[in-house]
Amino acid sequence: MMQSALRIEAKVLPGNKIEIDLPPDTAFNTVGKTIEVILLLPEKPTQSTEQSILEILAEIHAQRPSSRNLEEINRDLQAERDAWDS
């Protein structure tokens, strides 16, 4: 037995009903027969709550002090190292 497939798009009618009109040149007689209907629902756009790495980096850069120079950074690092040793 050979199985056939036919792809047809249909609109959902009020009451969540669908009506499918088979084309007149359908090669098989389905009147009165039970057929299988597979529904592919439209994809929902994913709303990601996760931030991209670029967004995270932008937040980090926005929070850092902008006026620190290399000497100040090295001094702060040394103060942290000294605190660990004591």
PDB file of C-alpha atoms in Angstrom:
ATOM      1  CA  MET A   1       0.000   0.000   0.000  1.00  0.00           C
ATOM      2  CA  MET A   2       1.406   3.372  -0.976  1.00  0.00           C
ATOM      3  CA  GLN A   3       0.849   6.328   1.320  1.00  0.00           C
ATOM      4  CA  SER A   4       0.323   9.763  -0.197  1.00  0.00           C
ATOM      5  CA  ALA A   5       0.799  13.185   1.332  1.00  0.00           C
ATOM      6  CA  LEU A   6      -0.638  16.530   0.393  1.00  0.00           C
ATOM      7  CA  ARG A   7       0.436  19.866   1.871  1.00  0.00           C
ATOM      8  CA  ILE A   8      -2.342  22.429   2.171  1.00  0.00           C
ATOM      9  CA  GLU A   9      -2.479  25.583   4.263  1.00  0.00           C
ATOM     10  CA  ALA A  10      -5.731  26.491   6.007  1.00  0.00           C
ATOM     11  CA  LYS A  11      -6.926  29.355   8.182  1.00  0.00           C
ATOM     12  CA  VAL A  12      -8.313  28.731  11.636  1.00  0.00           C
ATOM     13  CA  LEU A  13     -11.980  29.697  11.681  1.00  0.00           C
ATOM     14  CA  PRO A  14     -13.989  31.016  14.640  1.00  0.00           C
ATOM     15  CA  GLY A  15     -14.453  28.335  17.248  1.00  0.00           C
ATOM     16  CA  ASN A  16     -10.964  26.952  16.503  1.00  0.00           C
ATOM     17  CA  LYS A  17     -12.246  25.073  13.473  1.00  0.00           C
ATOM     18  CA  ILE A  18     -10.488  24.426  10.210  1.00  0.00           C
ATOM     19  CA  GLU A  19     -11.942  23.609   6.836  1.00  0.00           C
ATOM     20  CA  ILE A  20      -9.803  21.873   4.253  1.00  0.00           C
ATOM     21  CA  ASP A  21     -10.672  21.834   0.578  1.00  0.00           C
ATOM     22  CA  LEU A  22      -8.812  19.149  -1.336  1.00  0.00           C
ATOM     23  CA  PRO A  23      -7.902  20.098  -4.873  1.00  0.00           C
ATOM     24  CA  PRO A  24     -10.190  18.559  -7.490  1.00  0.00           C
ATOM     25  CA  ASP A  25      -7.283  16.760  -9.158  1.00  0.00           C
ATOM     26  CA  THR A  26      -6.461  14.755  -6.032  1.00  0.00           C
ATOM     27  CA  ALA A  27      -5.343  11.359  -7.334  1.00  0.00           C
ATOM     28  CA  PHE A  28      -7.154   9.281  -4.730  1.00  0.00           C
ATOM     29  CA  ASN A  29     -10.788   9.039  -3.685  1.00  0.00           C
ATOM     30  CA  THR A  30     -11.150  10.037  -0.035  1.00  0.00           C
ATOM     31  CA  VAL A  31     -14.891  10.672   0.160  1.00  0.00           C
ATOM     32  CA  GLY A  32     -16.184   8.836   3.212  1.00  0.00           C
ATOM     33  CA  LYS A  33     -12.682   7.690   4.199  1.00  0.00           C
ATOM     34  CA  THR A  34     -10.835   8.560   7.387  1.00  0.00           C
ATOM     35  CA  ILE A  35      -7.651  10.521   6.772  1.00  0.00           C
ATOM     36  CA  GLU A  36      -4.868  11.651   9.088  1.00  0.00           C
ATOM     37  CA  VAL A  37      -4.380  15.401   9.493  1.00  0.00           C
ATOM     38  CA  ILE A  38      -1.143  16.755  10.967  1.00  0.00           C
ATOM     39  CA  LEU A  39      -1.168  20.359  12.197  1.00  0.00           C
ATOM     40  CA  LEU A  40       1.993  22.451  12.260  1.00  0.00           C
ATOM     41  CA  LEU A  41       1.348  25.477  14.444  1.00  0.00           C
ATOM     42  CA  PRO A  42       3.178  28.742  13.759  1.00  0.00           C
ATOM     43  CA  GLU A  43       6.406  29.103  15.680  1.00  0.00           C
ATOM     44  CA  LYS A  44       6.270  31.421  18.639  1.00  0.00           C
ATOM     45  CA  PRO A  45       9.117  33.906  18.755  1.00  0.00           C
ATOM     46  CA  THR A  46      11.377  33.028  21.641  1.00  0.00           C
ATOM     47  CA  GLN A  47      11.719  35.766  24.171  1.00  0.00           C
ATOM     48  CA  SER A  48      15.104  35.097  25.619  1.00  0.00           C
ATOM     49  CA  THR A  49      15.636  36.350  29.135  1.00  0.00           C
ATOM     50  CA  GLU A  50      19.313  35.644  28.746  1.00  0.00           C
ATOM     51  CA  GLN A  51      21.591  38.521  27.887  1.00  0.00           C
ATOM     52  CA  SER A  52      24.043  38.284  25.074  1.00  0.00           C
ATOM     53  CA  ILE A  53      27.728  38.511  25.913  1.00  0.00           C
ATOM     54  CA  LEU A  54      27.851  41.910  24.231  1.00  0.00           C
ATOM     55  CA  GLU A  55      25.077  43.225  26.489  1.00  0.00           C
ATOM     56  CA  ILE A  56      26.858  41.895  29.584  1.00  0.00           C
ATOM     57  CA  LEU A  57      30.151  43.496  28.527  1.00  0.00           C
ATOM     58  CA  ALA A  58      28.408  46.799  27.831  1.00  0.00           C
ATOM     59  CA  GLU A  59      26.927  46.753  31.352  1.00  0.00           C
ATOM     60  CA  ILE A  60      30.305  45.967  32.891  1.00  0.00           C
ATOM     61  CA  HIS A  61      31.995  48.765  30.964  1.00  0.00           C
ATOM     62  CA  ALA A  62      29.242  51.207  31.958  1.00  0.00           C
ATOM     63  CA  GLN A  63      29.768  50.399  35.660  1.00  0.00           C
ATOM     64  CA  ARG A  64      33.544  50.724  35.775  1.00  0.00           C
ATOM     65  CA  PRO A  65      35.204  53.988  36.721  1.00  0.00           C
ATOM     66  CA  SER A  66      36.322  55.722  33.573  1.00  0.00           C
ATOM     67  CA  SER A  67      39.044  57.915  35.069  1.00  0.00           C
ATOM     68  CA  ARG A  68      41.374  55.231  36.484  1.00  0.00           C
ATOM     69  CA  ASN A  69      44.802  55.059  34.965  1.00  0.00           C
ATOM     70  CA  LEU A  70      47.265  52.176  34.979  1.00  0.00           C
ATOM     71  CA  GLU A  71      49.075  53.383  38.121  1.00  0.00           C
ATOM     72  CA  GLU A  72      45.810  53.533  40.095  1.00  0.00           C
ATOM     73  CA  ILE A  73      44.810  50.056  38.930  1.00  0.00           C
ATOM     74  CA  ASN A  74      48.224  48.616  39.906  1.00  0.00           C
ATOM     75  CA  ARG A  75      48.036  50.365  43.299  1.00  0.00           C
ATOM     76  CA  ASP A  76      44.560  48.889  43.942  1.00  0.00           C
ATOM     77  CA  LEU A  77      45.772  45.417  42.922  1.00  0.00           C
ATOM     78  CA  GLN A  78      48.757  45.669  45.253  1.00  0.00           C
ATOM     79  CA  ALA A  79      46.477  46.772  48.112  1.00  0.00           C
ATOM     80  CA  GLU A  80      44.322  43.698  47.520  1.00  0.00           C
ATOM     81  CA  ARG A  81      47.394  41.426  47.472  1.00  0.00           C
ATOM     82  CA  ASP A  82      48.666  42.994  50.691  1.00  0.00           C
ATOM     83  CA  ALA A  83      45.262  42.429  52.311  1.00  0.00           C
ATOM     84  CA  TRP A  84      45.420  38.735  51.421  1.00  0.00           C
ATOM     85  CA  ASP A  85      48.825  38.375  53.044  1.00  0.00           C
ATOM     86  CA  SER A  86      47.755  39.824  56.395  1.00  0.00           C
TER      87      SER A  86
END
